[in-house]
Amino acid sequence: MLTMDNPTALPRYQQLADDLGEAMRSGVLRPGDRLPSVRETCRERGLSPATVFHAYGQLEAEGLIEARPRSGYFVCTPRRALRAPPRAAPASSTAQPVAVSALVFDLLGSTSRPGVVPLGSAFPAAHLFPFEALARSGARTMRKLGPAQITGALLSGDDGLRQALRRRYALHGVALADDELVITNGAMEALNLCLQAVTQPGDVVVVESPTFYAALHALERLHLQAVEVRTDPQEGVDLAALEALLAAQPVAACWFMPSFQNPLGALMPAARKQALVELLARHRVPLIEDDVYGELHAGARRPLPAKAFDRDGGVLHCASFSKCLAPGYRVGWAAAGRYTAQVQRLKMMSSLATALPPQMALADYLGQGVYDRHLRQLRAALAAQQRRALRLIERHFPAGTRVTRPSGGYFLWLDLPEAVDGVTLHRRAMALSISTAPGVLFSADARFAHHLRLNVGHPDDPRVDAALRTLGELACEMAAGR
Amino acid sequence: MLTMDNPTALPRYQQLADDLGEAMRSGVLRPGDRLPSVRETCRERGLSPATVFHAYGQLEAEGLIEARPRSGYFVCTPRRALRAPPRAAPASSTAQPVAVSALVFDLLGSTSRPGVVPLGSAFPAAHLFPFEALARSGARTMRKLGPAQITGALLSGDDGLRQALRRRYALHGVALADDELVITNGAMEALNLCLQAVTQPGDVVVVESPTFYAALHALERLHLQAVEVRTDPQEGVDLAALEALLAAQPVAACWFMPSFQNPLGALMPAARKQALVELLARHRVPLIEDDVYGELHAGARRPLPAKAFDRDGGVLHCASFSKCLAPGYRVGWAAAGRYTAQVQRLKMMSSLATALPPQMALADYLGQGVYDRHLRQLRAALAAQQRRALRLIERHFPAGTRVTRPSGGYFLWLDLPEAVDGVTLHRRAMALSISTAPGVLFSADARFAHHLRLNVGHPDDPRVDAALRTLGELACEMAAGR
């Protein structure tokens, strides 16, 4: 268990299971190979027999290895291999008004019902967050919230938080102007305000394909038209396709997630981000950069945001603490470049100001110097859970299934055989109290009918392994025409 | 001083000063009359000489009485009498797109500068609010905010708060449906969501004349057209004028403040509210009811909201704690009748959810049973300050000035002589670090050029008396053509 009460790295049995799983994935251990004996492994890694049995037991439960009486443990023959990543959607779409169906809200609502295994959820497991430390910060700062704070900080946000954010931007290689930050009610409000600041009803906005459904909702709410641009599951937006779109029609803005895109998990390489920013600057098209997953990198360093390459203030960078530190606190922000004044004005017009108590609690917490330790633990827990989920999916989903293997975030994107309809699979799974996010949610023109986004951000939920197995079995039945 | 540390009623000297001021206003004491001697007053009211001297000294400082050597205190002859209320705007306007000028934002921004006397502010003095008690509630509840709360309460809001709100509605004679409340980031977000839920770009919305500038901002943001309806400074919206407007064109919604309207302070009598709701129900036009001042009544009972007369779910009632309990906490709500599902959906689309820590703090505070005591103190402080400000305005503003005398809220609306331009007066006052809210802010077609809204919600600010005097002198100069 990885919680604030146990701030070490992964448990040893989990490390061992992960290492063996990786050896199987990479081909170092192949089907039919015998695993080292428990005694050998104890000696080699300095572990107790109980720890090794725990790890082997888990791999056995996942169907990756089997115990043969008096012979030891052997790597199973996988029923099917899912090495290939999903294919990119075939082409960019034409501009069209967005009308997200009521079905979407039903689907979203159903994922938050208690008792449902939340594979369709957009949030990681809440127990991964340091609520106790945040509560201490909150209790301490509530007492400082008085008349002076109200008058000064109401419109602009808490000064301490603004300074802490600017320091983190600087650490990540982005120098912000003094007054560039607008504190908002979560990233969702920041993104909505930025989108409204750079568009008029009827305008065309380019989004990724697939794209985060909240982007589609925002376009619908503001009466905008969406064009979906071909997006590679590994490297993000196809710049040639984007350039063609920009040449073909007036475009008011792009709304992209260059780091750990939702739902693909794609990470644009830094050079590609730079080329994107330069391309858009040449066309004077603002980039709304949704960067809520940037802190959840599995690799050693946080990827640079596109904002790091912004020279003329055309990048409106939006992020929040909701996915990496404090869900429920609803503190987000926009660093809105040359549009900051418009965004600030829209903020005043639409919700006036952001609640101060959560901002002050976060500013105090950030001042404790423990945030990065929390992030390291969170990243390790999410990466381990991704490996575990991939093993289960590889074992239990039908042949021909393709799955992403993102280097950050906590989503997997599955490209299922043609015979498997995502919404039908979602409904059958919901009947068994398992939620998913079917692919049609992630497009304005109902592409991705055979896709699923799965949340693998719920380690330590004992129902998740069984739910992934069940989901795979349902998909196999559908693939077999049942 | 009226604070949580001194939870009694008004200080005795202030009660005496108020009583004498009222006697002068009502004509019981007339110009030239001698006041009872200090000794007589001590005996009659059971006060110490120091208390009586304090009260007389204050009335003298305000220019209402004068001390004559060896004769006692006498009522001064007022330089001018301002008994008349402002006139209603002459007629309703025609529909027009709203474009609030950049000037508005400059004006609004300037009022929050430190060192500026905040007569243009929209908030009462922050020291009037029970921050210490709220902080205790906040510290207590922060510890309860954990994984379970996050999952359940994120979209719908804190259950304890929703229950406390429903109880208060029931107390005030309004039975809400179980799931009718949408918790929002302040009333401003609630109003914006309600407006969007019932309109499409280009639609016509009826607002009061004058109207709260945020309503105009919301219309501008959503590309709506405003029609201003004649509004009586005492009794609110002119129903005959409204009926004519409804007959003349399709109307998508009305956005009104039936209780203590901003800026007029008008209170629609209950029968008029009922007639309004029935008229709109006949036309199937939804009423967005902005009721953020309802708790700030000077009279004995809270006025019924229009929502109390709603039979078919056509009233979207919006309110918050920002003006009566917890500024900076940004907790508001909508009871949106038959539009609740749309409002909830728009909330999800535009900011997802409302911060939980402030909601939980407020739920805990409301459970302490001290809210009504706080409200009684707040109302008494605001009423006393209104009386004091009226005396100063009557004494120092130019002849021909008309001023409201609202029975709730903390705004006065001044109708100045033709020669006094509100924006010019505002600028001259700002040069002396006194903010005001000029009348042009409160209309889409720049009516009310000779009007000012003054915030009289800042008792105990020693600069306010002098600022009112200075403002009156500036207005006198302008009235005299200088």
Coordinates of C-alpha atoms in Angstrom, one line a residue, chain A residues 10-334:
Chain A
L10 CA 6.7 0.1 -3.9
P11 CA 6.5 -3.0 -1.6
R12 CA 9.3 -5.5 -2.4
Y13 CA 6.9 -8.2 -3.7
Q14 CA 5.4 -5.7 -6.1
Q15 CA 8.8 -4.7 -7.4
L16 CA 9.7 -8.3 -8.0
A17 CA 6.4 -9.0 -9.7
D18 CA 6.8 -5.9 -11.9
D19 CA 10.4 -6.9 -12.9
L20 CA 9.3 -10.4 -13.8
G21 CA 6.3 -9.1 -15.7
E22 CA 8.6 -6.7 -17.7
A23 CA 11.0 -9.6 -18.4
M24 CA 8.0 -11.5 -19.9
R25 CA 6.9 -8.5 -21.9
S26 CA 10.3 -7.8 -23.3
G27 CA 10.9 -11.5 -24.2
V28 CA 13.7 -12.2 -21.7
L29 CA 11.3 -14.7 -20.2
R30 CA 9.3 -16.6 -22.9
P31 CA 6.3 -18.9 -22.7
G32 CA 7.3 -22.2 -21.3
D33 CA 10.4 -20.9 -19.5
R34 CA 10.9 -21.9 -15.9
L35 CA 11.2 -19.1 -13.4
P36 CA 14.1 -19.1 -11.0
S37 CA 13.2 -21.1 -7.9
V38 CA 12.0 -19.4 -4.8
R39 CA 15.2 -20.2 -3.1
E40 CA 17.4 -18.8 -5.9
T41 CA 15.4 -15.6 -6.1
C42 CA 15.6 -15.2 -2.3
R43 CA 19.4 -15.4 -2.4
E44 CA 19.8 -13.3 -5.5
R45 CA 17.6 -10.4 -4.4
G46 CA 18.0 -10.6 -0.7
L47 CA 14.3 -11.3 -0.1
S48 CA 12.4 -13.5 2.3
P49 CA 10.6 -16.6 0.9
A50 CA 7.3 -15.0 2.0
T51 CA 8.0 -12.0 -0.3
V52 CA 8.9 -14.2 -3.2
F53 CA 5.8 -16.4 -2.8
H54 CA 3.7 -13.2 -2.6
A55 CA 5.1 -12.0 -5.9
Y56 CA 4.7 -15.4 -7.6
G57 CA 1.2 -15.7 -6.2
Q58 CA 0.2 -12.4 -7.8
L59 CA 1.7 -13.3 -11.2
E60 CA -0.2 -16.6 -11.0
A61 CA -3.4 -14.8 -10.1
E62 CA -2.9 -12.6 -13.1
G63 CA -2.5 -15.7 -15.3
L64 CA 1.0 -14.9 -16.3
I65 CA 2.7 -17.9 -14.7
E66 CA 1.6 -21.3 -13.5
A67 CA 2.9 -23.7 -10.8
R68 CA 3.6 -27.2 -11.9
P69 CA 3.7 -29.7 -9.0
R70 CA 7.3 -30.6 -8.1
S71 CA 8.7 -28.7 -11.1
G72 CA 8.4 -25.0 -10.1
Y73 CA 6.8 -21.9 -11.8
F74 CA 6.5 -21.6 -15.6
V75 CA 5.6 -18.7 -17.9
C76 CA 2.2 -19.3 -19.4
T77 CA 1.5 -19.1 -23.1
P78 CA -0.5 -16.0 -23.5
R79 CA -3.8 -16.5 -25.2
R80 CA -3.1 -13.6 -27.4
A81 CA -0.5 -10.9 -27.9
L82 CA -1.4 -7.2 -28.0
R83 CA 1.9 -5.7 -28.8
A84 CA 0.6 -3.2 -31.4
P85 CA -0.4 0.3 -30.4
P86 CA -3.8 1.5 -31.6
R87 CA -3.9 3.1 -35.1
A88 CA -4.4 6.8 -35.5
A89 CA -7.8 7.8 -36.8
P90 CA -7.8 7.7 -40.5
A91 CA -8.1 11.4 -41.4
S92 CA -9.0 14.8 -40.1
S93 CA -12.7 15.7 -40.1
T94 CA -14.5 18.6 -41.6
A95 CA -15.8 21.5 -39.4
Q96 CA -19.1 20.8 -37.7
P97 CA -21.2 22.1 -34.9
V98 CA -20.8 20.1 -31.7
A99 CA -23.8 18.4 -30.1
V100 CA -22.8 16.0 -27.5
S101 CA -25.6 13.6 -26.8
A102 CA -27.5 13.2 -23.6
L103 CA -26.0 9.7 -23.6
V104 CA -22.7 11.2 -22.6
F105 CA -24.1 12.7 -19.4
D106 CA -25.8 9.4 -18.6
L107 CA -22.5 7.6 -19.1
L108 CA -20.6 10.1 -17.0
G109 CA -23.1 10.1 -14.2
S110 CA -23.1 6.3 -14.0
T111 CA -19.4 6.2 -13.5
S112 CA -19.6 8.0 -10.1
R113 CA -22.2 5.7 -8.6
P114 CA -20.9 4.1 -5.4
G115 CA -20.3 0.3 -5.8
V116 CA -19.3 0.7 -9.4
V117 CA -15.7 -0.2 -10.3
P118 CA -14.5 3.2 -11.7
L119 CA -12.7 2.1 -14.9
G120 CA -14.6 4.9 -16.7
S121 CA -13.7 7.6 -14.1
A122 CA -11.6 10.6 -15.0
F123 CA -9.8 10.8 -11.6
P124 CA -7.3 8.6 -10.0
A125 CA -8.2 6.9 -6.7
A126 CA -8.7 9.5 -4.0
H127 CA -6.7 7.6 -1.4
L128 CA -3.5 8.5 -3.4
F129 CA -3.7 12.1 -2.3
P130 CA -2.3 13.6 0.9
F131 CA -5.5 14.8 2.5
E132 CA -4.2 14.8 6.0
A133 CA -1.3 17.1 5.1
L134 CA -3.6 19.3 3.1
A135 CA -6.0 19.5 6.1
R136 CA -3.2 20.6 8.4
S137 CA -2.4 23.3 5.9
G138 CA -6.1 24.2 5.6
A139 CA -6.6 24.4 9.3
R140 CA -3.6 26.6 9.7
T141 CA -4.5 29.0 7.0
M142 CA -8.2 29.3 7.7
R143 CA -7.3 31.4 10.7
K144 CA -5.4 33.8 8.5
L145 CA -8.3 34.4 6.2
G146 CA -9.7 37.7 7.4
P147 CA -10.8 41.1 6.2
A148 CA -7.4 42.0 4.7
Q149 CA -7.3 38.9 2.5
I150 CA -10.8 39.4 1.3
T151 CA -10.1 42.9 0.0
G152 CA -6.8 42.2 -1.6
A153 CA -7.0 38.7 -2.9
L154 CA -10.5 38.3 -4.0
L155 CA -10.2 39.1 -7.7
S156 CA -6.6 38.2 -8.3
G157 CA -6.2 35.1 -6.2
D158 CA -4.1 34.3 -3.2
D159 CA -0.6 35.9 -3.5
G160 CA 1.2 33.1 -1.9
L161 CA -0.3 30.6 -4.3
R162 CA 0.5 32.8 -7.3
Q163 CA 4.1 33.0 -6.2
A164 CA 4.4 29.3 -5.6
L165 CA 3.0 28.6 -9.0
R166 CA 5.4 31.0 -10.7
R167 CA 8.3 29.3 -9.0
R168 CA 7.1 25.9 -10.3
Y169 CA 6.8 27.3 -13.8
A170 CA 10.3 28.7 -13.5
L171 CA 11.6 25.2 -12.3
H172 CA 10.0 23.7 -15.4
G173 CA 11.7 26.1 -17.7
V174 CA 8.8 28.6 -18.2
A175 CA 9.2 32.2 -17.2
L176 CA 5.8 33.8 -16.6
A177 CA 5.0 37.5 -16.7
D178 CA 4.2 39.0 -13.2
D179 CA 0.5 39.1 -13.7
E180 CA 0.0 36.4 -16.3
L181 CA -1.7 33.9 -13.9
V182 CA -5.5 33.8 -13.5
I183 CA -6.6 31.5 -10.7
T184 CA -9.7 29.6 -11.5
N185 CA -12.2 27.0 -10.2
G186 CA -10.2 24.1 -11.5
A187 CA -8.6 23.7 -14.9
M188 CA -12.0 23.2 -16.5
E189 CA -13.0 26.8 -15.8
A190 CA -9.6 28.0 -17.0
L191 CA -10.0 26.1 -20.3
N192 CA -13.5 27.4 -20.8
L193 CA -12.5 31.0 -20.1
C194 CA -9.5 30.7 -22.5
L195 CA -11.7 29.2 -25.2
Q196 CA -14.2 32.0 -24.9
A197 CA -11.5 34.7 -24.8
V198 CA -10.2 33.7 -28.3
T199 CA -13.5 32.8 -30.1
Q200 CA -16.9 34.0 -31.2
P201 CA -19.9 31.8 -31.8
G202 CA -19.6 29.9 -35.1
D203 CA -15.8 29.9 -35.1
V204 CA -13.8 26.8 -36.0
V205 CA -11.6 25.2 -33.3
V206 CA -9.2 22.4 -33.9
V207 CA -9.2 19.5 -31.4
E208 CA -7.3 16.2 -31.3
S209 CA -8.8 13.0 -32.6
P210 CA -9.7 11.4 -30.2
T211 CA -10.1 14.4 -27.9
F212 CA -11.1 14.9 -24.2
Y213 CA -14.9 15.0 -24.1
A214 CA -14.9 18.2 -22.0
A215 CA -13.3 20.0 -24.9
L216 CA -16.3 19.0 -27.0
H217 CA -18.7 20.1 -24.2
A218 CA -17.0 23.5 -24.1
L219 CA -17.3 23.9 -27.8
E220 CA -20.9 23.0 -27.7
R221 CA -21.6 25.4 -24.9
L222 CA -20.0 28.3 -26.8
H223 CA -21.6 27.4 -30.1
L224 CA -18.3 26.7 -31.8
Q225 CA -17.5 24.2 -34.6
A226 CA -15.0 21.4 -34.1
V227 CA -12.4 20.1 -36.6
E228 CA -10.6 17.0 -35.4
V229 CA -7.0 16.6 -36.5
R230 CA -5.2 13.3 -36.9
T231 CA -3.4 12.5 -33.7
D232 CA -0.8 9.8 -33.3
P233 CA -1.3 7.6 -30.2
Q234 CA 2.4 8.0 -29.3
E235 CA 3.5 11.4 -30.6
G236 CA 0.4 13.5 -30.6
V237 CA -0.9 15.9 -33.2
D238 CA 0.1 15.3 -36.8
L239 CA 1.6 18.7 -37.7
A240 CA 1.3 18.1 -41.5
A241 CA -2.4 17.4 -41.1
L242 CA -2.7 20.5 -38.9
E243 CA -1.0 22.7 -41.4
A244 CA -3.4 21.5 -44.1
L245 CA -6.3 22.4 -41.9
L246 CA -5.0 25.8 -41.2
A247 CA -4.6 26.4 -44.9
A248 CA -8.1 25.2 -45.7
Q249 CA -10.1 27.5 -43.4
P250 CA -10.0 30.2 -40.8
V251 CA -9.3 28.7 -37.5
A252 CA -9.9 30.6 -34.2
A253 CA -7.9 28.3 -31.9
C254 CA -6.4 24.9 -31.2
W255 CA -7.2 23.1 -27.9
F256 CA -4.6 20.4 -27.4
M257 CA -3.1 18.3 -24.6
P258 CA 0.6 17.9 -25.7
S259 CA 1.6 15.9 -22.6
F260 CA -0.2 12.6 -21.8
Q261 CA -3.2 13.4 -23.9
N262 CA -6.6 12.3 -22.7
P263 CA -7.5 9.6 -23.8
L264 CA -4.5 8.5 -25.8
G265 CA -1.7 9.3 -23.3
A266 CA 0.3 10.6 -26.3
L267 CA 3.4 12.7 -25.4
M268 CA 4.5 15.1 -28.1
P269 CA 8.3 15.2 -28.1
A270 CA 9.7 18.6 -27.2
A271 CA 10.9 19.3 -30.7
R272 CA 7.4 18.6 -32.0
K273 CA 5.9 20.9 -29.4
Q274 CA 8.3 23.6 -30.5
A275 CA 7.3 23.1 -34.1
L276 CA 3.6 23.2 -33.2
V277 CA 4.0 26.5 -31.3
E278 CA 6.0 28.0 -34.2
L279 CA 3.4 26.8 -36.8
L280 CA 0.6 28.4 -34.9
A281 CA 2.5 31.6 -34.3
R282 CA 3.0 31.9 -38.0
H283 CA -0.8 31.6 -38.5
R284 CA -1.5 33.8 -35.4
V285 CA -3.7 31.0 -34.1
P286 CA -3.7 30.8 -30.2
L287 CA -3.0 27.4 -28.6
I288 CA -5.0 26.4 -25.6
E289 CA -2.7 23.9 -23.9
D290 CA -4.5 21.6 -21.4
D291 CA -1.6 20.3 -19.2
V292 CA -3.3 18.7 -16.3
Y293 CA -1.4 15.5 -16.6
G294 CA 2.1 17.0 -17.0
E295 CA 3.2 16.3 -13.5
L296 CA 2.2 12.6 -13.8
H297 CA 5.2 11.5 -15.9
A298 CA 6.5 8.0 -15.6
G299 CA 9.9 9.1 -16.9
A300 CA 12.5 10.9 -14.8
R301 CA 11.7 14.4 -15.8
R302 CA 8.6 16.5 -16.3
P303 CA 8.0 17.0 -20.0
L304 CA 8.3 20.7 -21.1
P305 CA 4.9 22.2 -21.9
A306 CA 4.4 23.8 -25.3
K307 CA 4.2 27.1 -23.3
A308 CA 8.0 26.8 -22.8
F309 CA 8.4 27.6 -26.5
D310 CA 6.0 30.5 -26.6
R311 CA 7.6 33.7 -27.8
D312 CA 4.6 36.0 -28.6
G313 CA 2.1 35.1 -25.8
G314 CA 0.0 32.9 -28.1
V315 CA -0.1 29.9 -25.8
L316 CA -2.8 29.8 -23.1
H317 CA -1.5 27.2 -20.6
C318 CA -4.1 25.7 -18.3
A319 CA -3.5 23.3 -15.4
S320 CA -4.7 22.4 -11.9
F321 CA -4.1 20.5 -8.7
S322 CA -7.1 18.3 -9.2
K323 CA -5.3 15.2 -10.7
C324 CA -2.0 15.4 -8.9
L325 CA -2.6 16.8 -5.4
A326 CA -6.0 18.0 -4.3
P327 CA -9.2 16.8 -6.0
G328 CA -12.2 18.6 -4.5
Y329 CA -10.2 21.7 -3.9
R330 CA -11.0 23.0 -7.4
V331 CA -8.0 25.1 -7.8
G332 CA -6.7 25.6 -11.3
W333 CA -5.2 28.4 -13.4
A334 CA -4.5 29.8 -16.8

